[in-house]
């Protein structure tokens, strides 16, 4: 074979090889990789499926609801149903097996009639609570002793603490409320609230509405429920802020617990893990005023 023919054959072979290599390493490979990655992500999201119910604390409820929405978007085959009812209800239902998760502002050991040893505690955040009044009340601070006297019925008119001459309307939460239990323990020193002269509202949202609409009203709310419709008061001269809870100068706060009966599995475990993720802790938790446990400079009792 002549040299010119050999050169032509080699040139043809090189052209075929170059086409083959371009096809193997070109854009189609990337498309295939994206498809495989998408398929892998889809399979991963499909691995988490099922339905779970979280019941209890209305202070924690806004965060759990928003986290549940994000969780469902992330895992379309999983559903988390969220209900309020108060910490006592949450602890009772999870202990009885009627709910998968019991949301609570208090430790299970603090609730009578609960087999706390059967429950596993998952602390997901810290929540601060503020004393709130109707906006017509012209004071901005109350001492602990003044609050004790107001909530036990010794002080009945705002003029006794430097406010307007109008009756004080105490708005309490029911005995099943973890917010009430926290307020009673930290602020009232365990003393019983006034009976017969106070209103009782079942949920934090209803408390806020009542205080906003009722002249002379006073109550207490989680930071996540504070807005311009009510006035949050200083406690012993200290403002109810996230920073003051973190550094320990503002004491009306508690851990937010999500209890399970035994160690969580499946969709319940996945959701509890998701609650502690940056997606929740640096997202809705931060926006709603909840505090990351890891940011705390003090340990709550």
XYZ file of C-alpha atoms in Angstrom:
301
model
C 0.000 0.000 0.000
C 1.337 3.435 -0.944
C 2.170 6.035 1.659
C -0.629 8.299 0.456
C -3.243 5.548 0.909
C -1.916 4.732 4.397
C -2.189 8.418 5.329
C -5.794 8.548 4.103
C -6.712 5.459 6.159
C -5.095 6.899 9.294
C -6.916 10.200 8.770
C -10.237 8.380 8.449
C -9.593 6.408 11.649
C -8.703 9.589 13.540
C -11.908 11.300 12.373
C -14.030 8.347 13.522
C -12.290 8.304 16.905
C -12.765 12.042 17.399
C -16.521 11.763 16.709
C -16.785 8.850 19.141
C -14.895 10.685 21.884
C -16.980 13.839 21.484
C -20.177 11.793 21.769
C -18.949 10.004 24.889
C -17.671 13.101 26.717
C -19.976 15.775 25.411
C -23.197 17.348 26.742
C -25.170 14.084 26.765
C -23.060 12.825 29.674
C -24.006 15.843 31.777
C -27.671 15.421 30.959
C -27.473 11.815 31.964
C -25.746 12.765 35.214
C -28.437 15.356 36.042
C -31.107 12.816 35.299
C -29.470 10.285 37.568
C -29.035 12.856 40.357
C -32.647 13.962 40.024
C -33.752 10.347 40.130
C -31.592 9.772 43.208
C -33.074 12.810 44.992
C -36.561 11.680 44.074
C -35.904 8.218 45.430
C -34.478 9.744 48.622
C -37.583 11.870 49.171
C -39.807 8.866 48.482
C -38.017 6.885 51.195
C -39.678 9.071 53.864
C -43.396 8.528 53.835
C -46.352 8.170 56.170
C -48.453 10.304 58.485
C -47.767 11.525 62.018
C -49.671 13.738 64.445
C -48.188 16.354 66.780
C -50.487 17.673 69.522
C -50.088 20.079 72.420
C -48.462 23.425 73.217
C -50.064 26.371 71.427
C -46.889 28.369 72.146
C -44.914 25.900 70.025
C -47.710 25.333 67.507
C -46.795 28.112 65.006
C -43.277 26.719 64.621
C -44.398 23.102 64.276
C -47.007 24.109 61.691
C -44.491 25.958 59.541
C -41.930 23.174 59.892
C -44.591 20.618 58.906
C -45.347 22.593 55.735
C -41.664 22.686 54.765
C -41.294 18.998 55.611
C -44.215 18.077 53.340
C -42.687 20.098 50.500
C -39.390 18.300 50.983
C -40.990 14.864 51.352
C -44.251 14.782 49.340
C -45.191 11.317 50.620
C -45.075 12.401 54.269
C -47.734 14.342 56.206
C -47.474 15.888 59.683
C -50.802 16.877 61.239
C -50.428 19.613 63.872
C -52.961 20.397 66.599
C -52.995 22.600 69.705
C -54.835 21.905 72.938
C -52.113 22.816 75.427
C -49.073 21.040 76.832
C -51.103 18.862 79.188
C -53.195 17.586 76.307
C -50.087 16.868 74.261
C -48.413 14.936 77.066
C -51.573 12.966 77.832
C -52.218 12.028 74.215
C -48.657 10.942 73.448
C -48.529 8.910 76.683
C -51.797 7.187 75.725
C -50.630 6.550 72.172
C -53.292 8.848 70.688
C -50.626 11.132 69.185
C -47.172 10.452 67.793
C -45.646 13.618 69.255
C -46.631 15.567 72.364
C -45.602 19.236 72.204
C -44.979 20.755 75.609
C -43.603 23.893 77.289
C -42.930 21.885 80.454
C -41.140 18.687 81.380
C -43.346 15.582 81.420
C -42.355 15.079 85.063
C -44.138 18.334 85.939
C -47.499 17.056 84.719
C -49.398 14.864 87.186
C -50.839 11.607 85.908
C -48.201 11.208 83.184
C -45.848 8.212 83.038
C -42.822 10.334 82.206
C -40.507 7.303 82.170
C -42.256 5.975 79.062
C -41.631 9.198 77.141
C -38.514 10.401 75.330
C -37.792 14.126 75.473
C -36.673 15.989 72.344
C -35.833 19.639 73.118
C -36.231 21.620 69.910
C -36.011 25.265 71.004
C -36.283 27.804 73.809
C -39.312 30.073 74.064
C -39.625 33.345 75.954
C -42.886 34.549 77.474
C -43.952 38.163 77.951
C -46.517 39.792 80.214
C -48.942 41.596 77.900
C -51.605 44.217 78.537
C -54.242 46.096 76.591
C -52.703 49.101 74.843
C -54.755 51.542 76.948
C -52.766 50.532 80.056
C -50.237 53.349 80.441
C -47.431 51.488 82.222
C -44.459 49.682 80.694
C -43.028 47.726 83.631
C -44.222 45.497 86.476
C -42.205 43.908 89.251
C -42.549 40.275 90.188
C -44.342 41.201 93.408
C -46.806 43.425 91.551
C -47.582 40.564 89.183
C -48.066 38.163 92.091
C -50.509 40.617 93.670
C -52.360 41.159 90.382
C -52.709 37.492 89.446
C -53.687 36.420 92.977
C -56.337 39.155 93.175
C -54.758 41.463 95.764
C -54.354 44.330 93.306
C -57.542 44.948 91.315
C -57.131 48.416 89.795
C -54.385 49.726 87.539
C -54.046 52.940 89.558
C -52.489 50.850 92.352
C -49.427 50.275 90.159
C -49.254 53.688 88.502
C -51.705 53.048 85.691
C -55.151 54.437 84.798
C -58.120 54.265 87.134
C -59.744 51.175 85.678
C -60.281 47.588 86.780
C -57.647 44.968 86.021
C -58.992 42.090 83.932
C -56.837 38.989 84.401
C -56.821 36.576 81.456
C -55.520 33.114 82.348
C -54.834 29.929 80.438
C -56.441 26.606 81.496
C -54.639 24.273 83.898
C -53.559 22.096 80.954
C -51.480 24.966 79.556
C -47.707 24.730 79.720
C -47.494 28.503 79.290
C -49.574 28.915 82.441
C -47.453 26.363 84.295
C -44.257 28.200 83.304
C -45.688 31.578 84.335
C -46.966 30.196 87.626
C -43.623 28.558 88.457
C -41.296 31.410 87.497
C -43.350 34.538 88.172
C -45.885 33.541 90.833
C -43.554 31.227 92.727
C -46.146 28.452 92.560
C -48.991 30.498 94.066
C -52.494 29.882 92.722
C -54.046 32.467 90.446
C -57.229 34.306 91.361
C -60.373 32.267 90.726
C -63.802 33.582 89.766
C -62.522 37.063 88.871
C -60.380 36.016 85.891
C -61.165 35.037 82.328
C -59.755 31.785 80.934
C -58.856 31.300 77.280
C -57.867 27.968 75.742
C -55.280 29.116 73.223
C -52.544 31.722 72.894
C -54.172 33.268 69.827
C -57.425 33.756 71.738
C -55.547 35.270 74.676
C -53.955 37.841 72.376
C -57.325 38.723 70.823
C -58.990 39.076 74.246
C -56.225 41.264 75.681
C -56.253 43.437 72.556
C -60.021 43.990 72.760
C -60.650 44.122 76.526
C -59.759 47.353 78.334
C -57.600 46.787 81.393
C -56.724 43.216 80.371
C -53.463 41.487 81.320
C -52.083 38.060 80.472
C -48.928 36.329 79.200
C -47.883 35.124 75.743
C -45.011 33.379 74.012
C -42.767 35.706 72.004
C -44.095 34.085 68.819
C -47.531 35.622 69.504
C -46.397 39.189 70.188
C -47.575 41.852 67.756
C -48.740 45.461 67.696
C -52.231 44.593 68.949
C -50.982 44.231 72.553
C -48.279 45.845 74.711
C -45.468 43.691 76.107
C -44.219 44.867 79.525
C -40.786 44.828 81.071
C -40.366 42.410 83.979
C -38.417 43.849 86.913
C -37.147 46.483 84.507
C -35.871 43.997 81.900
C -37.347 43.933 78.389
C -38.738 40.645 77.029
C -36.269 40.112 74.191
C -34.513 37.149 72.647
C -31.112 38.567 73.615
C -32.117 38.946 77.270
C -33.367 35.350 77.399
C -30.088 34.119 75.893
C -27.931 35.973 78.423
C -30.161 35.039 81.354
C -31.259 38.537 82.413
C -34.883 37.846 81.423
C -36.035 34.694 83.252
C -39.543 33.970 81.916
C -38.628 31.249 79.422
C -38.704 27.505 78.987
C -37.525 24.740 76.707
C -39.879 23.576 73.999
C -40.221 19.806 74.143
C -41.514 17.333 71.581
C -42.106 14.045 73.388
C -42.445 10.600 71.847
C -43.490 7.352 73.466
C -40.268 5.421 73.168
C -37.576 6.162 70.607
C -38.994 7.681 67.403
C -38.885 5.809 64.115
C -39.748 6.385 60.478
C -41.500 9.604 59.574
C -41.622 10.741 63.235
C -37.848 10.507 63.598
C -37.341 12.199 60.244
C -39.554 15.108 61.289
C -37.838 15.533 64.669
C -34.456 15.538 62.916
C -35.831 18.124 60.494
C -36.948 20.324 63.426
C -33.296 20.615 64.486
C -31.974 21.318 60.985
C -30.713 24.751 59.921
C -33.625 24.884 57.501
C -35.988 25.163 60.478
C -33.754 26.649 63.180
C -32.470 29.468 60.944
C -35.763 29.772 59.098
C -39.194 29.814 60.757
C -37.811 29.328 64.296
C -35.725 32.487 64.069
C -38.463 34.490 62.336
C -41.032 33.527 64.972
C -38.773 34.550 67.841
C -37.802 31.099 69.066
C -34.265 30.639 70.352
C -31.809 27.973 69.239
C -30.782 25.910 72.263
C -27.161 26.092 71.119
C -27.251 29.912 71.423
C -28.194 29.863 75.114
C -25.557 31.151 77.549
C -27.475 29.842 80.574
C -29.298 26.616 81.411
C -33.003 26.929 82.138
C -34.491 25.252 85.196
